[in-house]
PDB file of C-alpha atoms and ligand atoms in Angstrom:
ATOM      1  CA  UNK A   1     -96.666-109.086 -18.940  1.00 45.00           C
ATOM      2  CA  UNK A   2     -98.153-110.200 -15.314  1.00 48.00           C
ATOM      3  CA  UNK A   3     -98.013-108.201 -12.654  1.00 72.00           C
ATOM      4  CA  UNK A   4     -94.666-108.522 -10.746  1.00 85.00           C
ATOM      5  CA  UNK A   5     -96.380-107.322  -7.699  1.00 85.00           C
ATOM      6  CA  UNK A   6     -98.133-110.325  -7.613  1.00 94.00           C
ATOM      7  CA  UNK A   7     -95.333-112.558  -8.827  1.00 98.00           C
ATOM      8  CA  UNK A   8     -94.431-115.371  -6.295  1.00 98.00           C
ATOM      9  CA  UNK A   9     -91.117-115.740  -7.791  1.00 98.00           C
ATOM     10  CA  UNK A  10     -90.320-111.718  -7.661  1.00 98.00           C
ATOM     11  CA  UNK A  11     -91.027-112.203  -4.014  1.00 97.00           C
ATOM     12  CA  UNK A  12     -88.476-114.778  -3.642  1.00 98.00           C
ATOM     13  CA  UNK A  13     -86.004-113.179  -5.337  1.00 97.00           C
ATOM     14  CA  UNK A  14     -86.870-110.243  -3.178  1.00 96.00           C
ATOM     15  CA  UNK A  15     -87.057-112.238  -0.195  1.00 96.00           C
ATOM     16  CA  UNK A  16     -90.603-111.441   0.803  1.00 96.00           C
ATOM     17  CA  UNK A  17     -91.451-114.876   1.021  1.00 95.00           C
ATOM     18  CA  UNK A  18     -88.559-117.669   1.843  1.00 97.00           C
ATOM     19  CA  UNK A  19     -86.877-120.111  -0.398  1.00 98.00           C
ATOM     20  CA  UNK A  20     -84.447-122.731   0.282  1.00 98.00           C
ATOM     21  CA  UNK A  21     -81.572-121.100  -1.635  1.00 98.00           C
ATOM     22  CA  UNK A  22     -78.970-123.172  -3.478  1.00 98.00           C
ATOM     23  CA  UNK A  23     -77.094-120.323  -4.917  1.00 98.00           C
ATOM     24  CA  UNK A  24     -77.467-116.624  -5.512  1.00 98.00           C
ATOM     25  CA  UNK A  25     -75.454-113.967  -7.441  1.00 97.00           C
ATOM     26  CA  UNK A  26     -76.523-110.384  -8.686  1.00 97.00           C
ATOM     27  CA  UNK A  27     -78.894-111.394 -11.665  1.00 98.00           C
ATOM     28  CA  UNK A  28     -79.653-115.610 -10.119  1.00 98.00           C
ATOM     29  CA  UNK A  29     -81.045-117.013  -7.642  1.00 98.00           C
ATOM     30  CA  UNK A  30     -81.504-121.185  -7.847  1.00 98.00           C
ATOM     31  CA  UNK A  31     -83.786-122.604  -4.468  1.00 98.00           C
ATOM     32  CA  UNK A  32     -85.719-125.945  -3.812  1.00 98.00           C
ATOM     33  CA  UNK A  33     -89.092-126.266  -5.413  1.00 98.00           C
ATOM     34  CA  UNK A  34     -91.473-126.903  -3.295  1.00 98.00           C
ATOM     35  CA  UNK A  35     -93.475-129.158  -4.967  1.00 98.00           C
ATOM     36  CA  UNK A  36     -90.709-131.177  -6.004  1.00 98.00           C
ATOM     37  CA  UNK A  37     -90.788-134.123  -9.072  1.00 97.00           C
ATOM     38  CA  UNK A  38     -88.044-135.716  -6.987  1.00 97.00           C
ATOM     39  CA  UNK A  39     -85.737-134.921  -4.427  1.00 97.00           C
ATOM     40  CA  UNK A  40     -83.200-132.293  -5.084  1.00 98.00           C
ATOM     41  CA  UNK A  41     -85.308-130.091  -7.957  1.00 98.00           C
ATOM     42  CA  UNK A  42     -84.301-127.190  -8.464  1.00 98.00           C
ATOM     43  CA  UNK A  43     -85.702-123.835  -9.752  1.00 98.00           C
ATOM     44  CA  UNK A  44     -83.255-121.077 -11.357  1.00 98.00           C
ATOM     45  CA  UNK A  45     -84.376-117.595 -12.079  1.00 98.00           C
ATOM     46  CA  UNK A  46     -83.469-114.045 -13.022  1.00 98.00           C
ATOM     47  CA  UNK A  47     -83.791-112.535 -10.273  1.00 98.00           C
ATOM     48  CA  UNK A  48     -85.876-109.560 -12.586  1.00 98.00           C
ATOM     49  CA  UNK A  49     -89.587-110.178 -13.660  1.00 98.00           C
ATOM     50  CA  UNK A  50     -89.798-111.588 -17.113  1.00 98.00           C
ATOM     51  CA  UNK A  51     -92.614-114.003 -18.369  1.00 98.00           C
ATOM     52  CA  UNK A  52     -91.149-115.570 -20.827  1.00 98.00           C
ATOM     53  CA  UNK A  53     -87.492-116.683 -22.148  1.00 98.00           C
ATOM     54  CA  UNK A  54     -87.674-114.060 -25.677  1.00 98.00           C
ATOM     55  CA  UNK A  55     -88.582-111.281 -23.023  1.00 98.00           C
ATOM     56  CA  UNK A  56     -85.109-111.424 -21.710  1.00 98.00           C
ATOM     57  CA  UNK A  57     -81.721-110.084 -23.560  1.00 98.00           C
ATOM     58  CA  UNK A  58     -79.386-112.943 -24.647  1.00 97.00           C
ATOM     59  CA  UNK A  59     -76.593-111.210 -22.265  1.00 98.00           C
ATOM     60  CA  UNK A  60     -79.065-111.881 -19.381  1.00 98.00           C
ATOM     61  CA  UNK A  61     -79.777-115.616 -20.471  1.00 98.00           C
ATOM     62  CA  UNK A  62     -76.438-116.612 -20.787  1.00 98.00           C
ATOM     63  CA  UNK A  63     -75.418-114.629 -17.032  1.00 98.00           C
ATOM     64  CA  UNK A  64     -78.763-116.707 -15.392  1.00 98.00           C
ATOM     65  CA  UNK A  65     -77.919-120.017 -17.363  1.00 98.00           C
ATOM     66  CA  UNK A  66     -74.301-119.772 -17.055  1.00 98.00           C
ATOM     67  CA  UNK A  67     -75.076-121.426 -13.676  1.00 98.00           C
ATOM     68  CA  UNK A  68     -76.681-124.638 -15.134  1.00 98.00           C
ATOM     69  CA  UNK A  69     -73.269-126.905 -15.732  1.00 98.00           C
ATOM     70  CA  UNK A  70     -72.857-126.703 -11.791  1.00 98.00           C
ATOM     71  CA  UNK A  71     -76.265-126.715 -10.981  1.00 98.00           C
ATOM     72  CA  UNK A  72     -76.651-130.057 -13.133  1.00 98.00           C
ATOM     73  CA  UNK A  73     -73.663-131.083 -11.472  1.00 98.00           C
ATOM     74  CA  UNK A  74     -74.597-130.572  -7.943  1.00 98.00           C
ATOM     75  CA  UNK A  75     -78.147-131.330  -8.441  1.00 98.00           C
ATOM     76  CA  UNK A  76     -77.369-135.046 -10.172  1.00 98.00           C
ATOM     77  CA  UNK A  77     -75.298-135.595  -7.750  1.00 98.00           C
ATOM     78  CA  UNK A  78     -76.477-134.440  -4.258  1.00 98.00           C
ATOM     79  CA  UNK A  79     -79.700-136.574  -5.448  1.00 97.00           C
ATOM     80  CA  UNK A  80     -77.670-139.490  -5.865  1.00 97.00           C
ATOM     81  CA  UNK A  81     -79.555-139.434  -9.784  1.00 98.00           C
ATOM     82  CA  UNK A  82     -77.928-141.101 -12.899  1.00 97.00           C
ATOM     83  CA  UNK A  83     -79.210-137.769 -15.313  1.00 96.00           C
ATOM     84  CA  UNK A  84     -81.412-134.790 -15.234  1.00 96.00           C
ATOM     85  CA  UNK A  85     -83.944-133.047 -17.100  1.00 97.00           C
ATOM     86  CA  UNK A  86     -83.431-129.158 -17.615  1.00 98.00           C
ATOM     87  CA  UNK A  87     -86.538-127.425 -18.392  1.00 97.00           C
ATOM     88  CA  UNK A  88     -87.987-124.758 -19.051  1.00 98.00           C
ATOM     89  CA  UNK A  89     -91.625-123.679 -19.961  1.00 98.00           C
ATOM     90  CA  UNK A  90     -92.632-120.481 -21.798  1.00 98.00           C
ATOM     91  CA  UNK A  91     -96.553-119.344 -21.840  1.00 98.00           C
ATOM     92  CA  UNK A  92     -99.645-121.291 -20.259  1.00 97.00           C
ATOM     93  CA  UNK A  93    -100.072-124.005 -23.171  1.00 98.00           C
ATOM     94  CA  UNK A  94     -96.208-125.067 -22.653  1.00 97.00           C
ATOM     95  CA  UNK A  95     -97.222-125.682 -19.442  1.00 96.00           C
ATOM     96  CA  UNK A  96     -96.139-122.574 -17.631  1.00 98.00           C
ATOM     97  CA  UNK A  97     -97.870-122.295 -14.363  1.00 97.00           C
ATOM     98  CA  UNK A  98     -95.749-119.119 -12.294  1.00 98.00           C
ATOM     99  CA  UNK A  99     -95.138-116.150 -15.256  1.00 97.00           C
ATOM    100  CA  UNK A 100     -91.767-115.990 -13.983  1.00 98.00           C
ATOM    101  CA  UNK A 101     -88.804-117.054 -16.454  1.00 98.00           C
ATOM    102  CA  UNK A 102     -87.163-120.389 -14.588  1.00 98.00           C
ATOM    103  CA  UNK A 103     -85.261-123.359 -15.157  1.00 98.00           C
ATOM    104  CA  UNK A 104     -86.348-126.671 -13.536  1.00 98.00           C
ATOM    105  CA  UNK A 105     -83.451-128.853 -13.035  1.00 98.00           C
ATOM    106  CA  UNK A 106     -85.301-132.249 -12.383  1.00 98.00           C
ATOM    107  CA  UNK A 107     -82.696-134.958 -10.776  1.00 98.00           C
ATOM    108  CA  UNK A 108     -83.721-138.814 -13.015  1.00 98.00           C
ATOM    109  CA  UNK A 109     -83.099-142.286 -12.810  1.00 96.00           C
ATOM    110  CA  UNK A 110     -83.197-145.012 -15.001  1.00 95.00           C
ATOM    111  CA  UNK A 111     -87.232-146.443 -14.213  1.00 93.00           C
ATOM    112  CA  UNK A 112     -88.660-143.291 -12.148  1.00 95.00           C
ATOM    113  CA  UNK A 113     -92.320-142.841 -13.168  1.00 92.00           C
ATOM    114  CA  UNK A 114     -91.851-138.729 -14.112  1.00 94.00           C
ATOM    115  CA  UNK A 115     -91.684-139.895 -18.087  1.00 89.00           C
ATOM    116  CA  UNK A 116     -90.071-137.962 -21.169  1.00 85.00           C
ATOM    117  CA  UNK A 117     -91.136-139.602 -24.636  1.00 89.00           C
ATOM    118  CA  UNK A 118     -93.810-136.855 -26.462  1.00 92.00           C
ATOM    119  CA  UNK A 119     -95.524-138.457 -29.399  1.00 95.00           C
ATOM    120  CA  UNK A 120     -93.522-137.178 -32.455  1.00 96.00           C
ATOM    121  CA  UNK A 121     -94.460-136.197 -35.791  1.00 97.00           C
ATOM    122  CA  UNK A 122     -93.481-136.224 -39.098  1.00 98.00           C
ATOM    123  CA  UNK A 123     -93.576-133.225 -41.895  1.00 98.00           C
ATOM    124  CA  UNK A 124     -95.662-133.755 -44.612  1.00 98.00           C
ATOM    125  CA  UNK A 125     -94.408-132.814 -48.404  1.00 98.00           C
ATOM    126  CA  UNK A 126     -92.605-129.409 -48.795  1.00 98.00           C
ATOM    127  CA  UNK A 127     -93.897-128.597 -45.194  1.00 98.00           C
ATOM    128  CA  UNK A 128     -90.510-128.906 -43.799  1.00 98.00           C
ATOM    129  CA  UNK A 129     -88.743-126.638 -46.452  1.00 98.00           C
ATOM    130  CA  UNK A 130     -91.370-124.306 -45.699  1.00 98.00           C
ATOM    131  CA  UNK A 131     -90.702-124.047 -42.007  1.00 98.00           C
ATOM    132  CA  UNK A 132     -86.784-124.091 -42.568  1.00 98.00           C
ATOM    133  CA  UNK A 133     -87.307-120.818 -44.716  1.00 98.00           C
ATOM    134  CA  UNK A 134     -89.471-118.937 -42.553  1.00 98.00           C
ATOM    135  CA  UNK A 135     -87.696-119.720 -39.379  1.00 98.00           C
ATOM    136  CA  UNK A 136     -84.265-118.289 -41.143  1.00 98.00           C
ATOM    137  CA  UNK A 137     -85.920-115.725 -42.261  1.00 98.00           C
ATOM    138  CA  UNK A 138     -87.879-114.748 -38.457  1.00 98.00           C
ATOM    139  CA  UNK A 139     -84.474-115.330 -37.094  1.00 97.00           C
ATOM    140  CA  UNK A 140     -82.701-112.940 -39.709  1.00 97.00           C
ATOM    141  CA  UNK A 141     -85.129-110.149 -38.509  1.00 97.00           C
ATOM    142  CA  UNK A 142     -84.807-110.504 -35.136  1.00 95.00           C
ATOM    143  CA  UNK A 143     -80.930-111.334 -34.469  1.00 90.00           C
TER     144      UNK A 143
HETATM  145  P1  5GP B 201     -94.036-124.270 -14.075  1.00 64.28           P
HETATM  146  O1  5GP B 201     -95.175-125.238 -14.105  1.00 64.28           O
HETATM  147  O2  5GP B 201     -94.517-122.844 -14.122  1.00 64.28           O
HETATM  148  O3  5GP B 201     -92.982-124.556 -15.115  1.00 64.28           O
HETATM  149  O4  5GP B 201     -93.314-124.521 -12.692  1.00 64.28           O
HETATM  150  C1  5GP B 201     -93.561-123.762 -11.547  1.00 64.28           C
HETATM  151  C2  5GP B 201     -92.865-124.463 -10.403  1.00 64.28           C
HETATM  152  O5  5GP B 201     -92.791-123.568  -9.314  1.00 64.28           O
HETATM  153  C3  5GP B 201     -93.593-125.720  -9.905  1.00 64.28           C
HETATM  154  O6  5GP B 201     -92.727-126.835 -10.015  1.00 64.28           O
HETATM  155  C4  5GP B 201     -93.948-125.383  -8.468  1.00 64.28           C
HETATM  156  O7  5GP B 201     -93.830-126.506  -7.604  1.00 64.28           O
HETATM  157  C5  5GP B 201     -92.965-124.284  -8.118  1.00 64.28           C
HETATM  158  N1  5GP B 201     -93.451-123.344  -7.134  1.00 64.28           N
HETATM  159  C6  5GP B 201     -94.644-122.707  -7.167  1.00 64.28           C
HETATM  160  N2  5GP B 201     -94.768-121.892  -6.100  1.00 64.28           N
HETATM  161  C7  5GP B 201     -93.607-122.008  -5.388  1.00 64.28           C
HETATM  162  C8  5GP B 201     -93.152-121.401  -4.172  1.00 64.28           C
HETATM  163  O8  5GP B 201     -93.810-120.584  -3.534  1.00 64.28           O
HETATM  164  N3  5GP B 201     -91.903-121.745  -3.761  1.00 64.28           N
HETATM  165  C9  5GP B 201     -91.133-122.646  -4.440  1.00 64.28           C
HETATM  166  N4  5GP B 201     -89.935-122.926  -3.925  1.00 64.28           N
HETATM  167  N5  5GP B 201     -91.553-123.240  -5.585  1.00 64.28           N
HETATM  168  C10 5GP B 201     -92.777-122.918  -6.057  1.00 64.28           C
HETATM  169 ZN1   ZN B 202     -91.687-112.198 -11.244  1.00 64.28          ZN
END
């Protein structure tokens, strides 16, 4: 795990550093990003240190995401947007720049230049029955 001293986000949520706050509750806080993909993106967070997503217990992911719907809501609309990506990023190779669980919420219209389409694959012979079984079985050890 980083070091929450030197987490930006643990300083927002402590209020160390400011943040344009959208919403805030015991465990949440939601603010502006400041570098944002388009007007009205959102971050939300726990307002405790965790890196990643499977770091946190599913009673705190569904408290901190339980604010989403309205977020979405707001967010889509305040932006004057026709959608919205929600994302989230877990570890450096997904992309995950700030080690601090959070949930973009990323206001989109119809022709913006931000992009979604990833090339997809395809599972070669028996690879796909091989991935169904070990994922039931990873997810029948750890639920
Ligand atoms: P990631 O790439 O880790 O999924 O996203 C990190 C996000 O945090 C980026 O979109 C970045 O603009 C945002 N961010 C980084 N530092 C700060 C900050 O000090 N304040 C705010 N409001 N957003 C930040
Ligand atoms: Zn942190």
């Amino acid at each position: 795990m980083s070091d929450e001293a030197d987490c930006i986000f643990c300083k927002i949520a402590a209020g160390e550093i400011p943040s344009m706050k959208v919403l805030e509750d015991g465990q949440s806080i939601a603010f502006l990003d400041i570098n944002p993909l388009a007007e009205g993106h959102v971050l939300l967070i726990p307002k405790n240190h965790f890196e990643t997503l499977d770091e946190m217990s599913p009673d705190l992911v569904a408290a901190v995401t339980a604010h989403l719907p309205p977020l979405v809501a707001a967010v889509t609309r305040v932006a004057g947007a026709e959608g919205c990506n929600v994302l989230q990023n877990n570890g450096r190779a997904s992309g995950q720049v700030v080690p601090h669980v959070h949930f973009h919420v990323i206001p989109r219209r119809a022709g913006d230049s931000l992009g979604y389409r990833w090339p997809a694959g395809s599972y070669a012979a028996g690879r796909a029955e091989q991935m169904h079984a070990a994922l039931q079985q990873t997810l029948g050890e750890l639920m």
